[in-house]
CSV table of C-alpha atoms in Angstrom, one decimal:
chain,number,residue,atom,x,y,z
G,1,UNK,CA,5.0,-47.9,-54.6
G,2,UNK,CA,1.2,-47.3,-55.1
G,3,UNK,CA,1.0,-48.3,-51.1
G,4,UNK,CA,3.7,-45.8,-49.8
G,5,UNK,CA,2.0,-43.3,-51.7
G,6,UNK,CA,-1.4,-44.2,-50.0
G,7,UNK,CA,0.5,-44.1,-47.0
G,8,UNK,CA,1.8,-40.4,-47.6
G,9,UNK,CA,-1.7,-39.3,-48.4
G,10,UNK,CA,-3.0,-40.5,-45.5
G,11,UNK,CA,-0.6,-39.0,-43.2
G,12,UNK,CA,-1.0,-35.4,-45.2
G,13,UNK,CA,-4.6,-35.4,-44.5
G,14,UNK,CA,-4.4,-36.3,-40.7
G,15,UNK,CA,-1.5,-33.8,-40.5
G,16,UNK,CA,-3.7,-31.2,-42.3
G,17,UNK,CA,-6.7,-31.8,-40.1
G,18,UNK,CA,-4.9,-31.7,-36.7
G,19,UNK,CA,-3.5,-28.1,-37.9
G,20,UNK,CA,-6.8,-26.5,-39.0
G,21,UNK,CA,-8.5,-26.7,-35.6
G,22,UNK,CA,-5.5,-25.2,-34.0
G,23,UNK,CA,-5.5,-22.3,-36.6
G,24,UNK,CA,-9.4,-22.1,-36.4
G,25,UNK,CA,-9.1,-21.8,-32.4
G,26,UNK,CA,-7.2,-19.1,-32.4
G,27,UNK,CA,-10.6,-17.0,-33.4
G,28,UNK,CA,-11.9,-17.4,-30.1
G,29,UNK,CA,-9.7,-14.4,-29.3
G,30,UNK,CA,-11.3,-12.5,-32.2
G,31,UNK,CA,-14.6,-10.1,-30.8
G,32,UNK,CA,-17.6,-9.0,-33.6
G,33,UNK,CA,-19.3,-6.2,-33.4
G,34,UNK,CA,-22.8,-8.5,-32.1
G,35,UNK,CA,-20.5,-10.2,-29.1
G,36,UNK,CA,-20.4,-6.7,-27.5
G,37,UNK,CA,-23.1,-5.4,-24.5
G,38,UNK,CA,-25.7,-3.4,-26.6
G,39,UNK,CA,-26.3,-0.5,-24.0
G,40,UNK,CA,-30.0,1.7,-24.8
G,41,UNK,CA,-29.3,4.9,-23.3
G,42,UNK,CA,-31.3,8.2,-23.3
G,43,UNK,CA,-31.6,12.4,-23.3
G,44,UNK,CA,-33.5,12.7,-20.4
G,45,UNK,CA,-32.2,9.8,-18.0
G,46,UNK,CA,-29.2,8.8,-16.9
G,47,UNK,CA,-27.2,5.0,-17.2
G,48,UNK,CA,-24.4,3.9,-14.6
G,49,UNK,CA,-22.4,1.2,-15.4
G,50,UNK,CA,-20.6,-0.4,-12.6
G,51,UNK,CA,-17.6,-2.0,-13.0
G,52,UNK,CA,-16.1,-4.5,-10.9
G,53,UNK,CA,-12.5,-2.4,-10.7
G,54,UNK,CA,-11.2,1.2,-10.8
G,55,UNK,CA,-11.7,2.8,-14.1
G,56,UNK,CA,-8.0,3.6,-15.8
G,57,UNK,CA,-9.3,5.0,-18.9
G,58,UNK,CA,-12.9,5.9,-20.7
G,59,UNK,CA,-13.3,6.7,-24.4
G,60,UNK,CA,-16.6,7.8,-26.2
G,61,UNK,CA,-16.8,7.2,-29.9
G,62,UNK,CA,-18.9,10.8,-29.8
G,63,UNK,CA,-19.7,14.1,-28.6
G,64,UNK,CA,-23.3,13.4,-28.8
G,65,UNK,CA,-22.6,11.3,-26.0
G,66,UNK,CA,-22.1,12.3,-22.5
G,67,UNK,CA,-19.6,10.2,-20.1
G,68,UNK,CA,-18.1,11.0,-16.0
G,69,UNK,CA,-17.3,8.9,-13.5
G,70,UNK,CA,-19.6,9.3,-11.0
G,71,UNK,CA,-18.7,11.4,-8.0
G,72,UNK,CA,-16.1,10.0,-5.0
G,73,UNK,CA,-16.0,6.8,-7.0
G,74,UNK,CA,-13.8,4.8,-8.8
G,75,UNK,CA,-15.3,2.7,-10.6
G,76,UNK,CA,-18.9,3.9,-11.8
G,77,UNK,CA,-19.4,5.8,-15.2
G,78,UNK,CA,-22.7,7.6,-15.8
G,79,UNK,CA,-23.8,7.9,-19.9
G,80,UNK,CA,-26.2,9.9,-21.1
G,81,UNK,CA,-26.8,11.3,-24.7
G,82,UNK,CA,-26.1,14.7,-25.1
G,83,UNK,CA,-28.4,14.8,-28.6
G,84,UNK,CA,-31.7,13.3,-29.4
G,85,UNK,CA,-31.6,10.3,-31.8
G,86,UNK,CA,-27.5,9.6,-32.3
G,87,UNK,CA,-26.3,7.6,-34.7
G,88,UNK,CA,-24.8,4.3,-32.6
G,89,UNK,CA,-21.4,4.4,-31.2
G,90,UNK,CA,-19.5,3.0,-28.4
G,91,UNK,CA,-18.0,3.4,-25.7
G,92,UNK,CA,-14.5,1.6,-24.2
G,93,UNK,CA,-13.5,1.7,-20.7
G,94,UNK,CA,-10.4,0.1,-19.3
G,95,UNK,CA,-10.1,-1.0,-15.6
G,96,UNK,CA,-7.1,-1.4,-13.0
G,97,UNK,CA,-7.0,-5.3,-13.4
G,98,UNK,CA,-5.9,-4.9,-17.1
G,99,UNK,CA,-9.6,-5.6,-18.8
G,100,UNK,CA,-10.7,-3.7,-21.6
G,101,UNK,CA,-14.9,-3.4,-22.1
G,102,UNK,CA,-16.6,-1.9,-25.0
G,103,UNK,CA,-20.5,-1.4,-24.9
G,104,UNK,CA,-22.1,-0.3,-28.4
G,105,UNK,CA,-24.3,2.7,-27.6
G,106,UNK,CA,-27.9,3.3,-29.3
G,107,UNK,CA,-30.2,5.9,-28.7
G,108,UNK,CA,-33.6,4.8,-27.0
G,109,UNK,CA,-35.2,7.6,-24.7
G,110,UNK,CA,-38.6,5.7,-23.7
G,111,UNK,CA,-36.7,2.4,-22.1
G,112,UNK,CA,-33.0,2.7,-21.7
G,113,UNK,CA,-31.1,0.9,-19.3
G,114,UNK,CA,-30.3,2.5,-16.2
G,115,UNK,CA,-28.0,0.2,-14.4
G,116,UNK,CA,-25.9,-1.8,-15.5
G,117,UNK,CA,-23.5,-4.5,-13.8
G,118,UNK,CA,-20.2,-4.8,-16.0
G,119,UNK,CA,-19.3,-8.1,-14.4
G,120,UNK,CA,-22.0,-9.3,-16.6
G,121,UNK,CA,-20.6,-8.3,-19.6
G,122,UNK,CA,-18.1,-9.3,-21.9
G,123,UNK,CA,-14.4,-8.1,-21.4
G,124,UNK,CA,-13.1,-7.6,-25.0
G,125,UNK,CA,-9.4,-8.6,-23.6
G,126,UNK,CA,-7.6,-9.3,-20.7
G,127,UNK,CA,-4.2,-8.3,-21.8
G,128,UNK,CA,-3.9,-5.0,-21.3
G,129,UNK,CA,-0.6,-3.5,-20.3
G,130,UNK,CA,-0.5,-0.4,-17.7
G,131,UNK,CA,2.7,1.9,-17.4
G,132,UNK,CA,4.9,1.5,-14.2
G,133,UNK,CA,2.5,4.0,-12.7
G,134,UNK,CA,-0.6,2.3,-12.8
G,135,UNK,CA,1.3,-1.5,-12.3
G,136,UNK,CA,1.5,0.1,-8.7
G,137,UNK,CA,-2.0,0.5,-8.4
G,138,UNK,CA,-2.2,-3.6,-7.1
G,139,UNK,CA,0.4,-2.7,-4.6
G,140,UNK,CA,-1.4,0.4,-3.2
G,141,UNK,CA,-4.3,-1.5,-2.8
G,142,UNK,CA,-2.7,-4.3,-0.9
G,143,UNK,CA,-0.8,-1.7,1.2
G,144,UNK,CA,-4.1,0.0,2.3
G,145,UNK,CA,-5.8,-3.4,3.1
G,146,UNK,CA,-2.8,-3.8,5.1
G,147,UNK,CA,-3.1,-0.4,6.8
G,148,UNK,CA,-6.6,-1.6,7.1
G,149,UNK,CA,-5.7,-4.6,9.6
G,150,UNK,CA,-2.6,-3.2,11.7
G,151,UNK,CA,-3.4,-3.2,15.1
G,152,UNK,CA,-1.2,0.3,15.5
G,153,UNK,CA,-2.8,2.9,16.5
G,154,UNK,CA,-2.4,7.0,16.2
G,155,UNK,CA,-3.7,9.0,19.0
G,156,UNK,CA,-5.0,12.5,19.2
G,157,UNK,CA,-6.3,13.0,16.1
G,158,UNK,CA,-10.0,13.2,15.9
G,159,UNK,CA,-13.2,15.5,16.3
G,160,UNK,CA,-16.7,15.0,17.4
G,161,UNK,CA,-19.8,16.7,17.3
G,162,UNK,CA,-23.3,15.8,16.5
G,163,UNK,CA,-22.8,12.7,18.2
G,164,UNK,CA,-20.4,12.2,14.9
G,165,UNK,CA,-16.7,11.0,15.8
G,166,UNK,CA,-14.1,11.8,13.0
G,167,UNK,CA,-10.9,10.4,13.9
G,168,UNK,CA,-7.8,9.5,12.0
G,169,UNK,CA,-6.5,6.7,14.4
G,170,UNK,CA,-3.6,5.3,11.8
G,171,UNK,CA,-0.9,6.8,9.4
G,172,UNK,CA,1.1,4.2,7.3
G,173,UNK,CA,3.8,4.7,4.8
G,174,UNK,CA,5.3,2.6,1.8
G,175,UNK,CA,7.3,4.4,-0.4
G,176,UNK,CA,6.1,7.4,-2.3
G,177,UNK,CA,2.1,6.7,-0.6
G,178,UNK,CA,0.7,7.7,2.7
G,179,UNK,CA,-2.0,5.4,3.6
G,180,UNK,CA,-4.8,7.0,6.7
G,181,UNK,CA,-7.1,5.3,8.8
G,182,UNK,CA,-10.1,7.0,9.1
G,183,UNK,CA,-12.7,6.2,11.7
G,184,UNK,CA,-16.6,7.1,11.0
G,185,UNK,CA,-18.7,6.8,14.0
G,186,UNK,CA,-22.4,7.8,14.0
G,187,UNK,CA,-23.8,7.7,17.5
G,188,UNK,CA,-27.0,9.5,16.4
G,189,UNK,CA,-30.3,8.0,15.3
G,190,UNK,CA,-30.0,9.6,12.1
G,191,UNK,CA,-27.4,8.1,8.8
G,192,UNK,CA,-25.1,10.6,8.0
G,193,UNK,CA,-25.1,10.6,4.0
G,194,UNK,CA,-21.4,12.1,3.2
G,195,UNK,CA,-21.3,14.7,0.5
G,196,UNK,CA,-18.1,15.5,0.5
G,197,UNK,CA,-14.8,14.2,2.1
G,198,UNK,CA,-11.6,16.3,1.5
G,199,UNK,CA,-8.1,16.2,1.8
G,200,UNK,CA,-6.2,19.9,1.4
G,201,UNK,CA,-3.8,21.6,3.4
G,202,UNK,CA,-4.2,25.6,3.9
G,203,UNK,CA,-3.2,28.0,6.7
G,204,UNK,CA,-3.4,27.8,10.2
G,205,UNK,CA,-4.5,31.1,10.9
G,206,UNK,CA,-6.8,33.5,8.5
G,207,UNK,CA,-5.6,37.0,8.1
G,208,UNK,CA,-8.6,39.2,7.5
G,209,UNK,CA,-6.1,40.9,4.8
G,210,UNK,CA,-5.0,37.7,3.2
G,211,UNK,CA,-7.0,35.1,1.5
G,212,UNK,CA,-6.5,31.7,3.1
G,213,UNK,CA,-4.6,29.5,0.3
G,214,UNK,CA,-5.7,25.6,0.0
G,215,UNK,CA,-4.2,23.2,-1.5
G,216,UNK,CA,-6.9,20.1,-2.3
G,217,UNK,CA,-4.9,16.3,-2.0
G,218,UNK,CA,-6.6,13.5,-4.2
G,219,UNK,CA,-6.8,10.6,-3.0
G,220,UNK,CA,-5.1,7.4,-4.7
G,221,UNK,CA,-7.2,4.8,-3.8
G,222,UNK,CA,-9.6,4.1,-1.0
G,223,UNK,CA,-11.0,1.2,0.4
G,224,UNK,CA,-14.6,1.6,0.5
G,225,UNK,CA,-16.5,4.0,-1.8
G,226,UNK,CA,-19.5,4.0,0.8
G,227,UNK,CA,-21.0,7.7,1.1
G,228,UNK,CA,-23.4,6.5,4.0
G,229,UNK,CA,-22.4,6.5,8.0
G,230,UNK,CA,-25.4,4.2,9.4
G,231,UNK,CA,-27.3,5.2,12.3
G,232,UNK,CA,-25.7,3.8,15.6
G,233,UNK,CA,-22.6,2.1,13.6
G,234,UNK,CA,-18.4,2.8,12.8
G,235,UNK,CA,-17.1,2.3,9.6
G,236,UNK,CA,-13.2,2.6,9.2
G,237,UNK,CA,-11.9,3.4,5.8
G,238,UNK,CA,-7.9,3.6,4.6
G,239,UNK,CA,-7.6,6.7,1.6
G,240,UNK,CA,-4.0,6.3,0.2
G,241,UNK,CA,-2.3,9.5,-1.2
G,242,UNK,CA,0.9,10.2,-2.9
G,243,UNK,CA,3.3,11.1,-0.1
G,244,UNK,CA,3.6,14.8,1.3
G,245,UNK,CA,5.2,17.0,3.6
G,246,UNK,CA,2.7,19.7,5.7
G,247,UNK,CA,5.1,23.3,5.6
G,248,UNK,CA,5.1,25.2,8.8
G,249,UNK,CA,2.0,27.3,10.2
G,250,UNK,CA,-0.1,25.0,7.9
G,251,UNK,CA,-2.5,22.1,8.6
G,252,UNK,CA,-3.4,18.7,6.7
G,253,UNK,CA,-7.5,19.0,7.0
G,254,UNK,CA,-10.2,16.2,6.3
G,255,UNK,CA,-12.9,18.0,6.1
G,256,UNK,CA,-16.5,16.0,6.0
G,257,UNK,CA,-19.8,17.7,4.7
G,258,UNK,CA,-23.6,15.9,5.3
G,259,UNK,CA,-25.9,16.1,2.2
G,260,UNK,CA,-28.7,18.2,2.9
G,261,UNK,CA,-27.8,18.5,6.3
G,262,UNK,CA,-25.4,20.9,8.7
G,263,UNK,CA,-23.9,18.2,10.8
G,264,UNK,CA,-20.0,19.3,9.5
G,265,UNK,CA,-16.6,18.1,10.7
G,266,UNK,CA,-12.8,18.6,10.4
G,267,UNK,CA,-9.7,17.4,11.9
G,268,UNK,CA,-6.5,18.8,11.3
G,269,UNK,CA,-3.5,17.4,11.6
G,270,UNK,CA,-0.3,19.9,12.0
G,271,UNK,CA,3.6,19.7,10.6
G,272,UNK,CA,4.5,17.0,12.8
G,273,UNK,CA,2.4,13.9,10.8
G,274,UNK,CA,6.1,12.3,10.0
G,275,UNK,CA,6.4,11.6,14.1
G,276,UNK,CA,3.5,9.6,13.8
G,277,UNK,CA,4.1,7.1,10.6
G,278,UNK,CA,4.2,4.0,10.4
G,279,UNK,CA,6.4,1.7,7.9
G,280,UNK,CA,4.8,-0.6,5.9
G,281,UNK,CA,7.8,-3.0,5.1
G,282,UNK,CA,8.2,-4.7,1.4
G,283,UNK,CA,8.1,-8.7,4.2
G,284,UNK,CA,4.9,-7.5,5.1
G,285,UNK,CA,3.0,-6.8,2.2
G,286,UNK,CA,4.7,-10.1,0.7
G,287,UNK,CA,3.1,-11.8,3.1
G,288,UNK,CA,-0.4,-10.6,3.5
């Protein structure tokens, strides 16, 4: 009796100490406050963080804090504090591959860091669950890689000037998203630094009487977020945007500005875009 007894023990304990590792692992997906990036940010310069993905969402935990994306990105923030000596807070950003950061902010206006590469820093989860909307965003991007490497082409569409070439040489559809190719050429010895590139349809003619209405199209998703044209070099980028129809006596523009410079360019593209689409079929982006 005393040996079956022993016997029960012994099994208790090894059942015991096979269960508490299992129970004790499950901390791992448990995050402290002194696991997360410790970012030193100031008043009078600016930090970018970089993150390897589109930012979905940002969230500051307060005002004294200052947060954007940075401008014709996706997926840089710029932080700065917007009052001397805040108490610390954080800051949480979520990105299109379903990983959720958090940095813990404190105030440090002599040294603060000014660039930051996310990739380098801890994801707090990997787990995080979009809407239907932005569980497309994988498929958009996949479509406009696709759009990227079609050998179709769309003529007739371009302008240059400068010795800059502006051309729209491919128009894709899947679904509810246009996807255009947009050829940059720079011919000149100069780099074109792009300010601004717009999408927005408005009038084809200007009445002196009437005001010219404009309507400005964001874009979706783009391939490249490069603002620079090299000297001598072509760059081709795909912007995806939610589908549209161009009304009558109206034009779709892309309009190009240079920083600090006058070397401007537009195309416009009149109401018969749907003669020149191209499918993008549900086999093809399967297998790409």
């Amino acid at each position: 009796m005393k040996r079956a007894d022993y016997l029960f023990l012994i099994s208790w304990m090894l059942i015991c100490v096979s269960v508490y590792p299992q129970a004790n692992g499950k901390k791992g997906n448990i995050f402290y406050e002194d696991q997360y990036s410790n970012l030193q940010i100031g008043f009078s310069k600016t930090t970018s963080i970089v993150f390897p993905y589109a930012i979905k969402s940002i969230d500051k935990g307060s005002a004294d804090v200052l947060v954007q994306k940075a401008k014709g990105v996706e997926n840089i923030v710029l932080v700065k504090a917007a009052r001397q000596y805040f108490i610390q807070t954080n800051l949480t950003a979520v990105t299109s591959d379903g990983r959720l950061y958090v940095f813990v902010l404190n105030y440090n206006d002599e040294c603060p860091d000014l660039n930051i590469n996310a990739e380098n820093a801890l994801a707090a989860s990997r787990d995080v669950l979009f809407s239907v909307e932005n569980d497309n965003q994988k498929k958009t991007e996949k479509c406009a890689l696709l759009a990227l490497s079609k050998k179709k082409k769309t003529s007739g569409l371009r302008k240059s000037k400068y010795q800059i070439r502006l051309e729209v040489n491919g128009i894709f559809i899947h679904q509810d998203v246009l996807y255009l190719r947009v050829v940059f050429e720079n011919k000149s010895k100069i780099n074109y630094d792009i300010d601004q590139f717009r999408f927005f349809i408005r009038d084809q003619k200007k009445s002196k009487r009437t005001a010219s209405q404009e309507i400005e199209l964001q874009p979706l998703y783009a391939t490249s977020s490069s603002s620079v044209i090299p000297y001598k070099s072509e760059i081709i980028k795909v912007y995806a945007l939610e589908k549209f129809t161009i009304p009558e006596n109206k034009y779709l523009t892309l309009q190009m500005i240079e920083k600090n410079g006058g070397r401007h360019l537009e195309v416009d593209i009149n109401n018969n875009l749907a003669d020149k689409v191209i499918p993008i079929t549900e086999f093809s982006i399967d297998t790409f």
